[in-house]
């Protein structure tokens, strides 16, 4: 296809929340689940997060311990707002970071990130979906075969709406968070009828410490 295989990963409570109403999310999943995620990170070509996830969680997005591959760390950040003090920017000289921005990102902000050691890729499309499509095309051009998308909800929702998610890795913790304003794992527009829901095939469900680990591929139509 010329595009990478897209793996979507999230950890959530038993009532389907990835953070509390105040944005607190550490740690929903347990240590064994986090070990599986690090193993996933070590065998993909890129790890992608949205701007809000980068700001809220300040992730490092590396595999610990290192795996056979060192993934490019990608932030989808329309206005190039990634903090220079973030773990990603501060370690860009050690492990590559690409910030995918829109044409409206200010030149000064793009230069700031470039000086920090980040690569800045400008997605020229007008819509969020178009920019994600351009990013996946660019990663494919770089011969990346698989990418792991770790959130947040808007990014995963946009990818799901566009039919761009191929595989899911979900960690379900035995906890309840509640709250109408607490964050769910997938945003976007979503489907209109249950008959349109995407099914998973080659499904595996196993215990990961006290969590349930669900892994499957999105079933494609004929």
PDB file of N, CA, C and O in Angstrom, residues 142-204:
ATOM      1  N   UNK A 142       9.264   6.976   3.835  1.00  0.00           N
ATOM      2  CA  UNK A 142      10.509   6.691   4.562  1.00  0.00           C
ATOM      3  C   UNK A 142      10.686   5.198   4.826  1.00  0.00           C
ATOM      4  O   UNK A 142      11.541   4.797   5.604  1.00  0.00           O
ATOM      5  N   UNK A 143       9.826   4.401   4.212  1.00  0.00           N
ATOM      6  CA  UNK A 143       9.890   2.942   4.267  1.00  0.00           C
ATOM      7  C   UNK A 143       9.645   2.405   5.678  1.00  0.00           C
ATOM      8  O   UNK A 143      10.222   1.388   6.087  1.00  0.00           O
ATOM      9  N   UNK A 144       8.793   3.091   6.415  1.00  0.00           N
ATOM     10  CA  UNK A 144       8.391   2.601   7.728  1.00  0.00           C
ATOM     11  C   UNK A 144       7.229   1.636   7.546  1.00  0.00           C
ATOM     12  O   UNK A 144       6.220   1.980   6.933  1.00  0.00           O
ATOM     13  N   UNK A 145       7.368   0.448   8.090  1.00  0.00           N
ATOM     14  CA  UNK A 145       6.374  -0.593   7.840  1.00  0.00           C
ATOM     15  C   UNK A 145       5.276  -0.646   8.901  1.00  0.00           C
ATOM     16  O   UNK A 145       4.184  -1.136   8.641  1.00  0.00           O
ATOM     17  N   UNK A 146       5.573  -0.178  10.129  1.00  0.00           N
ATOM     18  CA  UNK A 146       4.546  -0.211  11.167  1.00  0.00           C
ATOM     19  C   UNK A 146       4.761   0.921  12.148  1.00  0.00           C
ATOM     20  O   UNK A 146       5.890   1.272  12.476  1.00  0.00           O
ATOM     21  N   UNK A 147       3.660   1.525  12.606  1.00  0.00           N
ATOM     22  CA  UNK A 147       3.718   2.620  13.570  1.00  0.00           C
ATOM     23  C   UNK A 147       2.733   2.344  14.700  1.00  0.00           C
ATOM     24  O   UNK A 147       1.662   1.775  14.491  1.00  0.00           O
ATOM     25  N   UNK A 148       3.118   2.740  15.892  1.00  0.00           N
ATOM     26  CA  UNK A 148       2.301   2.560  17.087  1.00  0.00           C
ATOM     27  C   UNK A 148       1.736   3.913  17.502  1.00  0.00           C
ATOM     28  O   UNK A 148       2.493   4.842  17.777  1.00  0.00           O
ATOM     29  N   UNK A 149       0.412   4.032  17.522  1.00  0.00           N
ATOM     30  CA  UNK A 149      -0.237   5.286  17.912  1.00  0.00           C
ATOM     31  C   UNK A 149      -0.727   5.134  19.347  1.00  0.00           C
ATOM     32  O   UNK A 149      -1.551   4.274  19.643  1.00  0.00           O
ATOM     33  N   UNK A 150      -0.223   5.988  20.239  1.00  0.00           N
ATOM     34  CA  UNK A 150      -0.515   5.862  21.665  1.00  0.00           C
ATOM     35  C   UNK A 150      -1.488   6.923  22.176  1.00  0.00           C
ATOM     36  O   UNK A 150      -1.577   7.166  23.378  1.00  0.00           O
ATOM     37  N   UNK A 151      -2.221   7.572  21.295  1.00  0.00           N
ATOM     38  CA  UNK A 151      -3.223   8.546  21.749  1.00  0.00           C
ATOM     39  C   UNK A 151      -2.829   9.963  21.405  1.00  0.00           C
ATOM     40  O   UNK A 151      -1.801  10.184  20.760  1.00  0.00           O
ATOM     41  N   UNK A 152      -3.698  10.894  21.757  1.00  0.00           N
ATOM     42  CA  UNK A 152      -4.920  10.749  22.536  1.00  0.00           C
ATOM     43  C   UNK A 152      -6.164  10.462  21.709  1.00  0.00           C
ATOM     44  O   UNK A 152      -6.085  10.050  20.539  1.00  0.00           O
ATOM     45  N   UNK A 153      -7.287  10.738  22.374  1.00  0.00           N
ATOM     46  CA  UNK A 153      -8.574  10.379  21.815  1.00  0.00           C
ATOM     47  C   UNK A 153      -8.890  11.035  20.489  1.00  0.00           C
ATOM     48  O   UNK A 153      -9.489  10.413  19.609  1.00  0.00           O
ATOM     49  N   UNK A 154      -8.498  12.310  20.314  1.00  0.00           N
ATOM     50  CA  UNK A 154      -8.785  12.987  19.055  1.00  0.00           C
ATOM     51  C   UNK A 154      -8.005  12.346  17.904  1.00  0.00           C
ATOM     52  O   UNK A 154      -8.548  12.106  16.820  1.00  0.00           O
ATOM     53  N   UNK A 155      -6.734  12.061  18.156  1.00  0.00           N
ATOM     54  CA  UNK A 155      -5.894  11.458  17.123  1.00  0.00           C
ATOM     55  C   UNK A 155      -6.412  10.071  16.764  1.00  0.00           C
ATOM     56  O   UNK A 155      -6.580   9.746  15.578  1.00  0.00           O
ATOM     57  N   UNK A 156      -6.694   9.235  17.758  1.00  0.00           N
ATOM     58  CA  UNK A 156      -7.198   7.896  17.474  1.00  0.00           C
ATOM     59  C   UNK A 156      -8.563   7.957  16.803  1.00  0.00           C
ATOM     60  O   UNK A 156      -8.857   7.159  15.907  1.00  0.00           O
ATOM     61  N   UNK A 157      -9.399   8.910  17.213  1.00  0.00           N
ATOM     62  CA  UNK A 157     -10.707   9.054  16.585  1.00  0.00           C
ATOM     63  C   UNK A 157     -10.601   9.435  15.125  1.00  0.00           C
ATOM     64  O   UNK A 157     -11.340   8.906  14.274  1.00  0.00           O
ATOM     65  N   UNK A 158      -9.701  10.340  14.812  1.00  0.00           N
ATOM     66  CA  UNK A 158      -9.510  10.755  13.416  1.00  0.00           C
ATOM     67  C   UNK A 158      -9.019   9.591  12.565  1.00  0.00           C
ATOM     68  O   UNK A 158      -9.459   9.397  11.423  1.00  0.00           O
ATOM     69  N   UNK A 159      -8.120   8.800  13.126  1.00  0.00           N
ATOM     70  CA  UNK A 159      -7.607   7.644  12.385  1.00  0.00           C
ATOM     71  C   UNK A 159      -8.694   6.591  12.188  1.00  0.00           C
ATOM     72  O   UNK A 159      -8.807   5.996  11.107  1.00  0.00           O
ATOM     73  N   UNK A 160      -9.516   6.376  13.224  1.00  0.00           N
ATOM     74  CA  UNK A 160     -10.604   5.400  13.097  1.00  0.00           C
ATOM     75  C   UNK A 160     -11.622   5.871  12.066  1.00  0.00           C
ATOM     76  O   UNK A 160     -12.078   5.082  11.221  1.00  0.00           O
ATOM     77  N   UNK A 161     -11.998   7.150  12.111  1.00  0.00           N
ATOM     78  CA  UNK A 161     -12.959   7.684  11.146  1.00  0.00           C
ATOM     79  C   UNK A 161     -12.456   7.525   9.716  1.00  0.00           C
ATOM     80  O   UNK A 161     -13.245   7.331   8.786  1.00  0.00           O
ATOM     81  N   UNK A 162     -11.134   7.628   9.542  1.00  0.00           N
ATOM     82  CA  UNK A 162     -10.540   7.533   8.201  1.00  0.00           C
ATOM     83  C   UNK A 162     -10.227   6.098   7.794  1.00  0.00           C
ATOM     84  O   UNK A 162      -9.710   5.862   6.703  1.00  0.00           O
ATOM     85  N   UNK A 163     -10.536   5.138   8.662  1.00  0.00           N
ATOM     86  CA  UNK A 163     -10.253   3.740   8.343  1.00  0.00           C
ATOM     87  C   UNK A 163      -8.778   3.415   8.313  1.00  0.00           C
ATOM     88  O   UNK A 163      -8.346   2.533   7.567  1.00  0.00           O
ATOM     89  N   UNK A 164      -8.003   4.095   9.155  1.00  0.00           N
ATOM     90  CA  UNK A 164      -6.545   3.952   9.105  1.00  0.00           C
ATOM     91  C   UNK A 164      -5.971   3.111  10.233  1.00  0.00           C
ATOM     92  O   UNK A 164      -4.761   2.970  10.339  1.00  0.00           O
ATOM     93  N   UNK A 165      -6.810   2.556  11.102  1.00  0.00           N
ATOM     94  CA  UNK A 165      -6.302   1.698  12.169  1.00  0.00           C
ATOM     95  C   UNK A 165      -6.388   0.241  11.722  1.00  0.00           C
ATOM     96  O   UNK A 165      -7.436  -0.233  11.288  1.00  0.00           O
ATOM     97  N   UNK A 166      -5.272  -0.476  11.819  1.00  0.00           N
ATOM     98  CA  UNK A 166      -5.208  -1.862  11.364  1.00  0.00           C
ATOM     99  C   UNK A 166      -5.229  -2.869  12.507  1.00  0.00           C
ATOM    100  O   UNK A 166      -5.657  -4.010  12.329  1.00  0.00           O
ATOM    101  N   UNK A 167      -4.755  -2.468  13.675  1.00  0.00           N
ATOM    102  CA  UNK A 167      -4.563  -3.411  14.779  1.00  0.00           C
ATOM    103  C   UNK A 167      -4.715  -2.649  16.091  1.00  0.00           C
ATOM    104  O   UNK A 167      -4.342  -1.477  16.163  1.00  0.00           O
ATOM    105  N   UNK A 168      -5.253  -3.304  17.119  1.00  0.00           N
ATOM    106  CA  UNK A 168      -5.423  -2.628  18.407  1.00  0.00           C
ATOM    107  C   UNK A 168      -4.786  -3.442  19.529  1.00  0.00           C
ATOM    108  O   UNK A 168      -4.777  -4.681  19.496  1.00  0.00           O
ATOM    109  N   UNK A 169      -4.269  -2.713  20.510  1.00  0.00           N
ATOM    110  CA  UNK A 169      -3.716  -3.299  21.734  1.00  0.00           C
ATOM    111  C   UNK A 169      -4.344  -2.522  22.893  1.00  0.00           C
ATOM    112  O   UNK A 169      -4.039  -1.343  23.082  1.00  0.00           O
ATOM    113  N   UNK A 170      -5.230  -3.166  23.631  1.00  0.00           N
ATOM    114  CA  UNK A 170      -6.005  -2.491  24.674  1.00  0.00           C
ATOM    115  C   UNK A 170      -5.730  -3.162  26.017  1.00  0.00           C
ATOM    116  O   UNK A 170      -5.784  -4.394  26.133  1.00  0.00           O
ATOM    117  N   UNK A 171      -5.461  -2.329  27.014  1.00  0.00           N
ATOM    118  CA  UNK A 171      -5.211  -2.812  28.369  1.00  0.00           C
ATOM    119  C   UNK A 171      -6.341  -2.296  29.262  1.00  0.00           C
ATOM    120  O   UNK A 171      -6.532  -1.088  29.391  1.00  0.00           O
ATOM    121  N   UNK A 172      -7.086  -3.211  29.865  1.00  0.00           N
ATOM    122  CA  UNK A 172      -8.257  -2.853  30.660  1.00  0.00           C
ATOM    123  C   UNK A 172      -7.952  -3.128  32.129  1.00  0.00           C
ATOM    124  O   UNK A 172      -7.720  -4.278  32.521  1.00  0.00           O
ATOM    125  N   UNK A 173      -7.939  -2.058  32.912  1.00  0.00           N
ATOM    126  CA  UNK A 173      -7.627  -2.181  34.332  1.00  0.00           C
ATOM    127  C   UNK A 173      -8.902  -2.436  35.135  1.00  0.00           C
ATOM    128  O   UNK A 173      -9.967  -1.943  34.771  1.00  0.00           O
ATOM    129  N   UNK A 174      -8.807  -3.187  36.227  1.00  0.00           N
ATOM    130  CA  UNK A 174      -9.990  -3.482  37.054  1.00  0.00           C
ATOM    131  C   UNK A 174     -10.315  -2.320  37.994  1.00  0.00           C
ATOM    132  O   UNK A 174     -10.339  -2.460  39.214  1.00  0.00           O
ATOM    133  N   UNK A 175     -10.559  -1.157  37.406  1.00  0.00           N
ATOM    134  CA  UNK A 175     -10.865   0.040  38.179  1.00  0.00           C
ATOM    135  C   UNK A 175     -12.047   0.764  37.540  1.00  0.00           C
ATOM    136  O   UNK A 175     -12.336   0.564  36.361  1.00  0.00           O
ATOM    137  N   UNK A 176     -12.702   1.612  38.323  1.00  0.00           N
ATOM    138  CA  UNK A 176     -13.791   2.444  37.827  1.00  0.00           C
ATOM    139  C   UNK A 176     -13.437   3.908  38.087  1.00  0.00           C
ATOM    140  O   UNK A 176     -13.019   4.259  39.189  1.00  0.00           O
ATOM    141  N   UNK A 177     -13.605   4.749  37.068  1.00  0.00           N
ATOM    142  CA  UNK A 177     -13.257   6.166  37.183  1.00  0.00           C
ATOM    143  C   UNK A 177     -14.501   7.043  37.188  1.00  0.00           C
ATOM    144  O   UNK A 177     -14.649   7.948  37.998  1.00  0.00           O
ATOM    145  N   UNK A 178     -15.430   6.802  36.275  1.00  0.00           N
ATOM    146  CA  UNK A 178     -16.654   7.588  36.204  1.00  0.00           C
ATOM    147  C   UNK A 178     -16.409   9.013  35.740  1.00  0.00           C
ATOM    148  O   UNK A 178     -15.279   9.414  35.434  1.00  0.00           O
ATOM    149  N   UNK A 179     -17.476   9.789  35.673  1.00  0.00           N
ATOM    150  CA  UNK A 179     -17.373  11.182  35.265  1.00  0.00           C
ATOM    151  C   UNK A 179     -17.737  11.385  33.814  1.00  0.00           C
ATOM    152  O   UNK A 179     -17.084  10.845  32.923  1.00  0.00           O
ATOM    153  N   UNK A 180     -18.768  12.183  33.566  1.00  0.00           N
ATOM    154  CA  UNK A 180     -19.198  12.443  32.194  1.00  0.00           C
ATOM    155  C   UNK A 180     -18.118  13.147  31.394  1.00  0.00           C
ATOM    156  O   UNK A 180     -18.033  12.986  30.174  1.00  0.00           O
ATOM    157  N   UNK A 181     -17.268  13.926  32.067  1.00  0.00           N
ATOM    158  CA  UNK A 181     -16.221  14.670  31.359  1.00  0.00           C
ATOM    159  C   UNK A 181     -14.881  13.952  31.350  1.00  0.00           C
ATOM    160  O   UNK A 181     -13.917  14.457  30.782  1.00  0.00           O
ATOM    161  N   UNK A 182     -14.806  12.767  31.966  1.00  0.00           N
ATOM    162  CA  UNK A 182     -13.564  11.994  31.934  1.00  0.00           C
ATOM    163  C   UNK A 182     -13.312  11.498  30.516  1.00  0.00           C
ATOM    164  O   UNK A 182     -14.238  11.181  29.773  1.00  0.00           O
ATOM    165  N   UNK A 183     -12.053  11.411  30.145  1.00  0.00           N
ATOM    166  CA  UNK A 183     -11.673  11.150  28.759  1.00  0.00           C
ATOM    167  C   UNK A 183     -11.870   9.694  28.359  1.00  0.00           C
ATOM    168  O   UNK A 183     -11.519   8.784  29.106  1.00  0.00           O
ATOM    169  N   UNK A 184     -12.409   9.486  27.155  1.00  0.00           N
ATOM    170  CA  UNK A 184     -12.535   8.160  26.558  1.00  0.00           C
ATOM    171  C   UNK A 184     -11.395   7.941  25.563  1.00  0.00           C
ATOM    172  O   UNK A 184     -10.787   8.899  25.089  1.00  0.00           O
ATOM    173  N   UNK A 185     -11.086   6.684  25.213  1.00  0.00           N
ATOM    174  CA  UNK A 185      -9.906   6.432  24.385  1.00  0.00           C
ATOM    175  C   UNK A 185     -10.005   6.889  22.940  1.00  0.00           C
ATOM    176  O   UNK A 185      -8.999   7.240  22.329  1.00  0.00           O
ATOM    177  N   UNK A 186     -11.215   6.875  22.367  1.00  0.00           N
ATOM    178  CA  UNK A 186     -11.360   7.218  20.952  1.00  0.00           C
ATOM    179  C   UNK A 186     -12.421   8.293  20.791  1.00  0.00           C
ATOM    180  O   UNK A 186     -13.570   8.109  21.199  1.00  0.00           O
ATOM    181  N   UNK A 187     -12.030   9.413  20.208  1.00  0.00           N
ATOM    182  CA  UNK A 187     -12.969  10.491  19.932  1.00  0.00           C
ATOM    183  C   UNK A 187     -13.410  10.453  18.482  1.00  0.00           C
ATOM    184  O   UNK A 187     -13.799   9.409  17.959  1.00  0.00           O
ATOM    185  N   UNK A 188     -13.334  11.594  17.825  1.00  0.00           N
ATOM    186  CA  UNK A 188     -13.754  11.656  16.436  1.00  0.00           C
ATOM    187  C   UNK A 188     -15.259  11.664  16.298  1.00  0.00           C
ATOM    188  O   UNK A 188     -16.001  11.815  17.265  1.00  0.00           O
ATOM    189  N   UNK A 189     -15.737  11.470  15.084  1.00  0.00           N
ATOM    190  CA  UNK A 189     -17.179  11.476  14.822  1.00  0.00           C
ATOM    191  C   UNK A 189     -17.813  10.162  15.193  1.00  0.00           C
ATOM    192  O   UNK A 189     -18.932  10.109  15.700  1.00  0.00           O
ATOM    193  N   UNK A 190     -17.118   9.056  14.946  1.00  0.00           N
ATOM    194  CA  UNK A 190     -17.644   7.740  15.281  1.00  0.00           C
ATOM    195  C   UNK A 190     -18.699   7.265  14.303  1.00  0.00           C
ATOM    196  O   UNK A 190     -19.026   7.942  13.320  1.00  0.00           O
ATOM    197  N   UNK A 191     -19.246   6.105  14.591  1.00  0.00           N
ATOM    198  CA  UNK A 191     -20.230   5.494  13.698  1.00  0.00           C
ATOM    199  C   UNK A 191     -21.642   5.949  14.071  1.00  0.00           C
ATOM    200  O   UNK A 191     -21.874   6.457  15.162  1.00  0.00           O
ATOM    201  N   UNK A 192     -22.571   5.743  13.150  1.00  0.00           N
ATOM    202  CA  UNK A 192     -23.943   6.133  13.398  1.00  0.00           C
ATOM    203  C   UNK A 192     -24.843   4.995  13.810  1.00  0.00           C
ATOM    204  O   UNK A 192     -25.864   5.195  14.456  1.00  0.00           O
ATOM    205  N   UNK A 193     -24.470   3.771  13.444  1.00  0.00           N
ATOM    206  CA  UNK A 193     -25.304   2.604  13.749  1.00  0.00           C
ATOM    207  C   UNK A 193     -24.414   1.450  14.158  1.00  0.00           C
ATOM    208  O   UNK A 193     -23.286   1.314  13.671  1.00  0.00           O
ATOM    209  N   UNK A 194     -24.905   0.611  15.058  1.00  0.00           N
ATOM    210  CA  UNK A 194     -24.111  -0.522  15.525  1.00  0.00           C
ATOM    211  C   UNK A 194     -23.723  -1.457  14.388  1.00  0.00           C
ATOM    212  O   UNK A 194     -22.702  -2.135  14.446  1.00  0.00           O
ATOM    213  N   UNK A 195     -24.544  -1.499  13.345  1.00  0.00           N
ATOM    214  CA  UNK A 195     -24.223  -2.353  12.207  1.00  0.00           C
ATOM    215  C   UNK A 195     -22.949  -1.902  11.486  1.00  0.00           C
ATOM    216  O   UNK A 195     -22.366  -2.654  10.715  1.00  0.00           O
ATOM    217  N   UNK A 196     -22.521  -0.652  11.751  1.00  0.00           N
ATOM    218  CA  UNK A 196     -21.313  -0.115  11.122  1.00  0.00           C
ATOM    219  C   UNK A 196     -20.068  -0.291  11.984  1.00  0.00           C
ATOM    220  O   UNK A 196     -18.965   0.070  11.571  1.00  0.00           O
ATOM    221  N   UNK A 197     -20.238  -0.824  13.198  1.00  0.00           N
ATOM    222  CA  UNK A 197     -19.102  -0.962  14.115  1.00  0.00           C
ATOM    223  C   UNK A 197     -18.034  -1.866  13.516  1.00  0.00           C
ATOM    224  O   UNK A 197     -18.339  -2.878  12.866  1.00  0.00           O
ATOM    225  N   UNK A 198     -16.780  -1.497  13.734  1.00  0.00           N
ATOM    226  CA  UNK A 198     -15.672  -2.290  13.226  1.00  0.00           C
ATOM    227  C   UNK A 198     -15.441  -3.487  14.138  1.00  0.00           C
ATOM    228  O   UNK A 198     -15.353  -3.342  15.360  1.00  0.00           O
ATOM    229  N   UNK A 199     -15.346  -4.647  13.545  1.00  0.00           N
ATOM    230  CA  UNK A 199     -15.102  -5.872  14.300  1.00  0.00           C
ATOM    231  C   UNK A 199     -13.611  -6.181  14.326  1.00  0.00           C
ATOM    232  O   UNK A 199     -12.850  -5.746  13.451  1.00  0.00           O
ATOM    233  N   UNK A 200     -13.205  -6.941  15.338  1.00  0.00           N
ATOM    234  CA  UNK A 200     -11.817  -7.373  15.453  1.00  0.00           C
ATOM    235  C   UNK A 200     -11.729  -8.858  15.147  1.00  0.00           C
ATOM    236  O   UNK A 200     -12.588  -9.647  15.552  1.00  0.00           O
ATOM    237  N   UNK A 201     -10.674  -9.253  14.438  1.00  0.00           N
ATOM    238  CA  UNK A 201     -10.431 -10.654  14.151  1.00  0.00           C
ATOM    239  C   UNK A 201      -9.063 -11.054  14.710  1.00  0.00           C
ATOM    240  O   UNK A 201      -8.300 -10.199  15.157  1.00  0.00           O
ATOM    241  N   UNK A 202      -8.793 -12.363  14.669  1.00  0.00           N
ATOM    242  CA  UNK A 202      -7.552 -12.901  15.250  1.00  0.00           C
ATOM    243  C   UNK A 202      -7.394 -12.385  16.682  1.00  0.00           C
ATOM    244  O   UNK A 202      -6.312 -11.955  17.101  1.00  0.00           O
ATOM    245  N   UNK A 203      -8.486 -12.426  17.416  1.00  0.00           N
ATOM    246  CA  UNK A 203      -8.540 -11.808  18.738  1.00  0.00           C
ATOM    247  C   UNK A 203      -7.823 -12.666  19.770  1.00  0.00           C
ATOM    248  O   UNK A 203      -7.989 -13.886  19.819  1.00  0.00           O
ATOM    249  N   UNK A 204      -7.036 -12.005  20.606  1.00  0.00           N
ATOM    250  CA  UNK A 204      -6.391 -12.643  21.750  1.00  0.00           C
ATOM    251  C   UNK A 204      -6.761 -11.863  22.999  1.00  0.00           C
ATOM    252  O   UNK A 204      -6.680 -10.637  23.024  1.00  0.00           O
TER     253      UNK A 204
END
